[in-house]
Amino acid sequence: MSRKPDDARRTLTAVNPATGEALGEVPLATADEVRARIEAANQAFPAWSALSVEQRARYLQRARDYMLDRLDEVCATISRENGKPRVEALSSEVFLVADLITLYAARAPSILADRSIPLHNPLFKATKSSRLVHQPLGVISIVTPWNYPFSIPMSGIVFALLAGNTVVFKPASGTALVGLKIDEILNQGGGLPPGVLNTVVAAGSSVGTALFEPPVRKVVFTGSTEVGRRIHEIAARSFIPTVMELGGKDPMIVCDDADIDLAAAGAVWGAFTNCGQVCASVERVYVARSVHDRFVEKVAARTRALRVGADADHEVDVGPLANPEQLATVEAQVVDALSKGARVVAGGRRPVGPGNFFEPTVLADVNHTMKVMREETFGPLLPIMPFDSEDEAVRLANDSEYGLTASVWTRDRERGEAIARRLLAGTVTVNDCVYTYGLCETPWQGVKDSGIGRSHSDAGLLEFVFPKHVNVDRSPGFMKRRMWWFPYGRAAYEVQKLAVRAFVSAKAMPRFLASVIGRKDYRKALM
Ligand code: NAD
């Protein structure tokens, strides 16, 4: 995390959220400097986009190897500035990046290759060919949050660069040091040509609008729905497309036939990993009434067993919240829930001592009038509510402005899939939760206020290219006109009438061909 940026001194102090220790000073870019970096990216684009995908992939593979040589240092940097245990820095950040680069360095050449479009209409089949050429877009702005300060930016940057774009990257100011580590890995470790990746550390409030205006050609934003909406509006003024990966209020449905031990363990991990600061955190649990009490008991016992603290020797499960603002949100939601009749089953307080810690907290007797069931918490709260029928569970789960991920827990996989299809979310897992950001070949995406567009997967890579249509005429040289060109006339009309029938039904084709062969004026109208 960071202390408030000091605009007068134009620096930011990075701070460890577990201890309050200052980690270093980082210079802040001014709006003019941001514009200069965008211009540098624009200048670097022609040469970078002219390389083959394979050539660009080699830079990224070099960067990956540089990162792997410094694994402990990278995990420690993430853990110190964000607060998450190093095990999580490795499993949910660095692991994914190594996997993503390895898979897509090999896969991107075929995904980004030209695609021919078979033309079905006999006339065009014989005289035209069409293909899609996946053309890089230009300068891409990548603006990212502090909760996964390594894997989220890397995912966007790797795909953008592979596809032939250049990048201006703004990390969250709360995790500026991790942002600079990413810059080091790619620029120094990967040896990228100057201007291809430009990292700007700037406070969101003072960065201006240049990141969302031409010559930027696409904005990839991950963060809150509120800021995403503002940025989307600015980009829309210049018709700049965006990928928006926004907030979530992700539901978990536990059916009466679920493996309750498995579901309880999954809920505790899904709610408290990264101290609940995950867009896909389990933020609401709906449990079949017949198993509700047993489930709550098991969740509470597992929650009490979690070890909360600063990661000194790997012996902690849950770190601190990344900043005091998050802590305040969590405390306010607990107060609101208790005032409306909720019951604390585990946790519920700030522990004594330094750092932004809050006990992993389980709440029962909750309902949809409470903030904890409606607003994103982004912290270690796990509210649990019973349901009486599958329809009610689906209705409650879908009763949200958000739609990022959801999970269903049942021993009957077919039932799980059937419920999954009814949930309004970008990803639904059966008998697991949260983890699919780690499956880089699958799409990460939201519906409703959780965003638009997608990251990861082949579809996510294609977000970074324009599928240009190139159509080439292959008519023989004696054809000096096309049937839809001037001059118009009776013969053109009649022959097209025959053609339209022939294209709809093969039975009409002989008549069309006979007419064309037999009538000079029809032939003239066609060629
Ligand atoms: P945030 O919206 O406050 O900030 C995100 C980024 O935007 C940061 O880099 C910030 O500096 C920048 N920013 C803020 N205001 C800006 C402005 N006016 N102009 C330009 N840039 C600006 O979000 P956060 O607090 O960093 O992250 C938490 C949020 O992110 C949660 O809502 C969470 O659900 C969401 N999130 C979503 C995903 C996803 O994949 N859907 C992943 C992680 C986090």
mmCIF file of N, CA and C in Angstrom, residues 308-376:
data_model
loop_
_atom_site.group_PDB
_atom_site.id
_atom_site.type_symbol
_atom_site.label_atom_id
_atom_site.label_comp_id
_atom_site.label_asym_id
_atom_site.label_seq_id
_atom_site.Cartn_x
_atom_site.Cartn_y
_atom_site.Cartn_z
ATOM 1 N N VAL A 308 -3.860 -15.389 11.288
ATOM 2 C CA VAL A 308 -3.864 -14.045 10.692
ATOM 3 C C VAL A 308 -2.591 -13.318 11.125
ATOM 4 N N GLY A 309 -1.909 -12.681 10.178
ATOM 5 C CA GLY A 309 -0.720 -11.922 10.584
ATOM 6 C C GLY A 309 0.152 -11.560 9.410
ATOM 7 N N ALA A 310 1.323 -10.966 9.757
ATOM 8 C CA ALA A 310 2.307 -10.601 8.736
ATOM 9 C C ALA A 310 3.113 -11.845 8.393
ATOM 10 N N ASP A 311 3.446 -11.975 7.118
ATOM 11 C CA ASP A 311 4.161 -13.178 6.681
ATOM 12 C C ASP A 311 5.662 -13.024 6.964
ATOM 13 N N ALA A 312 6.112 -13.592 8.107
ATOM 14 C CA ALA A 312 7.543 -13.545 8.392
ATOM 15 C C ALA A 312 8.195 -14.861 7.969
ATOM 16 N N ASP A 313 7.520 -15.985 8.248
ATOM 17 C CA ASP A 313 8.137 -17.296 7.968
ATOM 18 C C ASP A 313 7.146 -18.259 7.306
ATOM 19 N N HIS A 314 6.213 -17.725 6.540
ATOM 20 C CA HIS A 314 5.218 -18.504 5.799
ATOM 21 C C HIS A 314 4.114 -19.082 6.685
ATOM 22 N N GLU A 315 4.141 -18.883 8.001
ATOM 23 C CA GLU A 315 3.174 -19.558 8.870
ATOM 24 C C GLU A 315 1.909 -18.723 9.082
ATOM 25 N N VAL A 316 1.435 -18.054 8.060
ATOM 26 C CA VAL A 316 0.150 -17.334 8.178
ATOM 27 C C VAL A 316 -0.730 -17.693 6.985
ATOM 28 N N ASP A 317 -2.047 -17.596 7.205
ATOM 29 C CA ASP A 317 -3.000 -17.872 6.119
ATOM 30 C C ASP A 317 -3.569 -16.580 5.549
ATOM 31 N N VAL A 318 -3.816 -15.619 6.434
ATOM 32 C CA VAL A 318 -4.505 -14.397 6.007
ATOM 33 C C VAL A 318 -3.682 -13.178 6.432
ATOM 34 N N GLY A 319 -3.431 -12.299 5.482
ATOM 35 C CA GLY A 319 -2.672 -11.079 5.767
ATOM 36 C C GLY A 319 -3.602 -9.930 6.127
ATOM 37 N N PRO A 320 -3.084 -8.714 6.084
ATOM 38 C CA PRO A 320 -3.898 -7.540 6.416
ATOM 39 C C PRO A 320 -4.690 -7.075 5.205
ATOM 40 N N LEU A 321 -5.633 -6.168 5.435
ATOM 41 C CA LEU A 321 -6.226 -5.434 4.313
ATOM 42 C C LEU A 321 -5.148 -4.509 3.763
ATOM 43 N N ALA A 322 -5.256 -4.205 2.476
ATOM 44 C CA ALA A 322 -4.162 -3.476 1.829
ATOM 45 C C ALA A 322 -4.123 -2.007 2.222
ATOM 46 N N ASN A 323 -5.237 -1.461 2.683
ATOM 47 C CA ASN A 323 -5.199 -0.036 3.058
ATOM 48 C C ASN A 323 -6.311 0.278 4.064
ATOM 49 N N PRO A 324 -6.190 1.404 4.767
ATOM 50 C CA PRO A 324 -7.161 1.736 5.827
ATOM 51 C C PRO A 324 -8.565 1.963 5.284
ATOM 52 N N GLU A 325 -8.674 2.385 4.012
ATOM 53 C CA GLU A 325 -10.011 2.624 3.444
ATOM 54 C C GLU A 325 -10.794 1.305 3.362
ATOM 55 N N GLN A 326 -10.110 0.232 2.949
ATOM 56 C CA GLN A 326 -10.771 -1.087 2.879
ATOM 57 C C GLN A 326 -11.210 -1.535 4.260
ATOM 58 N N LEU A 327 -10.338 -1.296 5.231
ATOM 59 C CA LEU A 327 -10.651 -1.683 6.612
ATOM 60 C C LEU A 327 -11.922 -0.953 7.073
ATOM 61 N N ALA A 328 -12.008 0.327 6.743
ATOM 62 C CA ALA A 328 -13.180 1.113 7.156
ATOM 63 C C ALA A 328 -14.455 0.563 6.510
ATOM 64 N N THR A 329 -14.369 0.153 5.222
ATOM 65 C CA THR A 329 -15.549 -0.400 4.529
ATOM 66 C C THR A 329 -16.021 -1.669 5.243
ATOM 67 N N VAL A 330 -15.067 -2.527 5.586
ATOM 68 C CA VAL A 330 -15.412 -3.797 6.234
ATOM 69 C C VAL A 330 -16.090 -3.530 7.576
ATOM 70 N N GLU A 331 -15.490 -2.645 8.363
ATOM 71 C CA GLU A 331 -16.061 -2.358 9.692
ATOM 72 C C GLU A 331 -17.471 -1.780 9.556
ATOM 73 N N ALA A 332 -17.652 -0.899 8.571
ATOM 74 C CA ALA A 332 -18.967 -0.266 8.395
ATOM 75 C C ALA A 332 -20.008 -1.306 7.990
ATOM 76 N N GLN A 333 -19.620 -2.259 7.157
ATOM 77 C CA GLN A 333 -20.600 -3.294 6.751
ATOM 78 C C GLN A 333 -20.974 -4.191 7.930
ATOM 79 N N VAL A 334 -20.033 -4.470 8.813
ATOM 80 C CA VAL A 334 -20.351 -5.294 9.989
ATOM 81 C C VAL A 334 -21.326 -4.530 10.885
ATOM 82 N N VAL A 335 -21.044 -3.257 11.117
ATOM 83 C CA VAL A 335 -21.929 -2.441 11.979
ATOM 84 C C VAL A 335 -23.338 -2.402 11.376
ATOM 85 N N ASP A 336 -23.421 -2.179 10.071
ATOM 86 C CA ASP A 336 -24.731 -2.111 9.397
ATOM 87 C C ASP A 336 -25.477 -3.441 9.549
ATOM 88 N N ALA A 337 -24.758 -4.563 9.321
ATOM 89 C CA ALA A 337 -25.409 -5.881 9.387
ATOM 90 C C ALA A 337 -25.908 -6.163 10.810
ATOM 91 N N LEU A 338 -25.068 -5.857 11.811
ATOM 92 C CA LEU A 338 -25.472 -6.150 13.189
ATOM 93 C C LEU A 338 -26.679 -5.283 13.583
ATOM 94 N N SER A 339 -26.705 -4.046 13.097
ATOM 95 C CA SER A 339 -27.827 -3.169 13.454
ATOM 96 C C SER A 339 -29.135 -3.666 12.835
ATOM 97 N N LYS A 340 -29.031 -4.522 11.781
ATOM 98 C CA LYS A 340 -30.247 -5.029 11.130
ATOM 99 C C LYS A 340 -30.515 -6.478 11.486
ATOM 100 N N GLY A 341 -29.837 -6.982 12.526
ATOM 101 C CA GLY A 341 -30.205 -8.313 13.047
ATOM 102 C C GLY A 341 -29.244 -9.445 12.721
ATOM 103 N N ALA A 342 -28.101 -9.168 12.075
ATOM 104 C CA ALA A 342 -27.155 -10.251 11.783
ATOM 105 C C ALA A 342 -26.458 -10.699 13.079
ATOM 106 N N ARG A 343 -25.855 -11.872 13.010
ATOM 107 C CA ARG A 343 -25.188 -12.465 14.177
ATOM 108 C C ARG A 343 -23.770 -12.833 13.754
ATOM 109 N N VAL A 344 -22.788 -12.449 14.601
ATOM 110 C CA VAL A 344 -21.395 -12.817 14.319
ATOM 111 C C VAL A 344 -21.169 -14.236 14.822
ATOM 112 N N VAL A 345 -20.710 -15.113 13.926
ATOM 113 C CA VAL A 345 -20.478 -16.503 14.308
ATOM 114 C C VAL A 345 -18.986 -16.754 14.525
ATOM 115 N N ALA A 346 -18.151 -15.971 13.845
ATOM 116 C CA ALA A 346 -16.702 -16.065 14.074
ATOM 117 C C ALA A 346 -16.112 -14.713 13.728
ATOM 118 N N GLY A 347 -15.028 -14.344 14.424
ATOM 119 C CA GLY A 347 -14.345 -13.079 14.148
ATOM 120 C C GLY A 347 -15.173 -11.888 14.563
ATOM 121 N N GLY A 348 -15.108 -10.824 13.727
ATOM 122 C CA GLY A 348 -15.975 -9.675 13.975
ATOM 123 C C GLY A 348 -15.247 -8.437 14.449
ATOM 124 N N ARG A 349 -13.922 -8.545 14.719
ATOM 125 C CA ARG A 349 -13.228 -7.377 15.279
ATOM 126 C C ARG A 349 -11.881 -7.159 14.609
ATOM 127 N N ARG A 350 -11.320 -5.977 14.887
ATOM 128 C CA ARG A 350 -9.919 -5.728 14.551
ATOM 129 C C ARG A 350 -9.081 -6.316 15.672
ATOM 130 N N PRO A 351 -8.052 -7.077 15.362
ATOM 131 C CA PRO A 351 -7.189 -7.546 16.453
ATOM 132 C C PRO A 351 -6.344 -6.373 16.984
ATOM 133 N N VAL A 352 -5.848 -6.503 18.194
ATOM 134 C CA VAL A 352 -5.003 -5.459 18.770
ATOM 135 C C VAL A 352 -3.643 -5.502 18.072
ATOM 136 N N GLY A 353 -3.029 -4.352 17.838
ATOM 137 C CA GLY A 353 -1.688 -4.327 17.249
ATOM 138 C C GLY A 353 -1.651 -3.528 15.970
ATOM 139 N N PRO A 354 -0.442 -3.425 15.375
ATOM 140 C CA PRO A 354 -0.296 -2.601 14.171
ATOM 141 C C PRO A 354 -0.844 -3.290 12.930
ATOM 142 N N GLY A 355 -0.923 -2.542 11.840
ATOM 143 C CA GLY A 355 -1.341 -3.119 10.552
ATOM 144 C C GLY A 355 -2.838 -3.018 10.363
ATOM 145 N N ASN A 356 -3.278 -3.184 9.083
ATOM 146 C CA ASN A 356 -4.704 -3.060 8.734
ATOM 147 C C ASN A 356 -5.419 -4.401 8.864
ATOM 148 N N PHE A 357 -5.271 -5.063 10.000
ATOM 149 C CA PHE A 357 -5.853 -6.401 10.126
ATOM 150 C C PHE A 357 -7.318 -6.334 10.545
ATOM 151 N N PHE A 358 -8.091 -7.316 10.070
ATOM 152 C CA PHE A 358 -9.461 -7.524 10.557
ATOM 153 C C PHE A 358 -9.669 -9.035 10.611
ATOM 154 N N GLU A 359 -10.267 -9.514 11.696
ATOM 155 C CA GLU A 359 -10.446 -10.967 11.824
ATOM 156 C C GLU A 359 -11.353 -11.493 10.717
ATOM 157 N N PRO A 360 -10.995 -12.616 10.102
ATOM 158 C CA PRO A 360 -11.939 -13.270 9.180
ATOM 159 C C PRO A 360 -13.254 -13.485 9.920
ATOM 160 N N THR A 361 -14.347 -13.055 9.306
ATOM 161 C CA THR A 361 -15.613 -12.932 10.039
ATOM 162 C C THR A 361 -16.751 -13.642 9.311
ATOM 163 N N VAL A 362 -17.473 -14.458 10.076
ATOM 164 C CA VAL A 362 -18.633 -15.159 9.511
ATOM 165 C C VAL A 362 -19.892 -14.560 10.124
ATOM 166 N N LEU A 363 -20.841 -14.201 9.260
ATOM 167 C CA LEU A 363 -22.103 -13.616 9.724
ATOM 168 C C LEU A 363 -23.264 -14.535 9.344
ATOM 169 N N ALA A 364 -24.181 -14.771 10.286
ATOM 170 C CA ALA A 364 -25.412 -15.524 9.987
ATOM 171 C C ALA A 364 -26.604 -14.588 10.183
ATOM 172 N N ASP A 365 -27.790 -15.094 9.862
ATOM 173 C CA ASP A 365 -29.033 -14.309 9.980
ATOM 174 C C ASP A 365 -28.966 -13.010 9.161
ATOM 175 N N VAL A 366 -28.388 -13.115 7.980
ATOM 176 C CA VAL A 366 -28.293 -11.925 7.120
ATOM 177 C C VAL A 366 -29.450 -11.919 6.128
ATOM 178 N N ASN A 367 -29.703 -10.770 5.522
ATOM 179 C CA ASN A 367 -30.722 -10.690 4.464
ATOM 180 C C ASN A 367 -30.352 -9.578 3.490
ATOM 181 N N HIS A 368 -31.135 -9.448 2.440
ATOM 182 C CA HIS A 368 -30.764 -8.532 1.359
ATOM 183 C C HIS A 368 -31.021 -7.062 1.652
ATOM 184 N N THR A 369 -31.443 -6.731 2.879
ATOM 185 C CA THR A 369 -31.513 -5.297 3.225
ATOM 186 C C THR A 369 -30.146 -4.809 3.712
ATOM 187 N N MET A 370 -29.251 -5.746 3.966
ATOM 188 C CA MET A 370 -27.949 -5.359 4.557
ATOM 189 C C MET A 370 -26.924 -5.066 3.464
ATOM 190 N N LYS A 371 -26.043 -4.089 3.735
ATOM 191 C CA LYS A 371 -25.003 -3.728 2.774
ATOM 192 C C LYS A 371 -24.121 -4.920 2.449
ATOM 193 N N VAL A 372 -23.887 -5.755 3.456
ATOM 194 C CA VAL A 372 -22.974 -6.881 3.263
ATOM 195 C C VAL A 372 -23.501 -7.877 2.223
ATOM 196 N N MET A 373 -24.803 -7.816 1.929
ATOM 197 C CA MET A 373 -25.373 -8.691 0.897
ATOM 198 C C MET A 373 -25.586 -7.974 -0.428
ATOM 199 N N ARG A 374 -25.315 -6.673 -0.463
ATOM 200 C CA ARG A 374 -25.611 -5.935 -1.692
ATOM 201 C C ARG A 374 -24.410 -5.179 -2.262
ATOM 202 N N GLU A 375 -23.553 -4.657 -1.383
ATOM 203 C CA GLU A 375 -22.421 -3.855 -1.863
ATOM 204 C C GLU A 375 -21.147 -4.685 -1.791
ATOM 205 N N GLU A 376 -20.236 -4.415 -2.713
ATOM 206 C CA GLU A 376 -18.983 -5.168 -2.678
ATOM 207 C C GLU A 376 -18.268 -4.900 -1.351
#
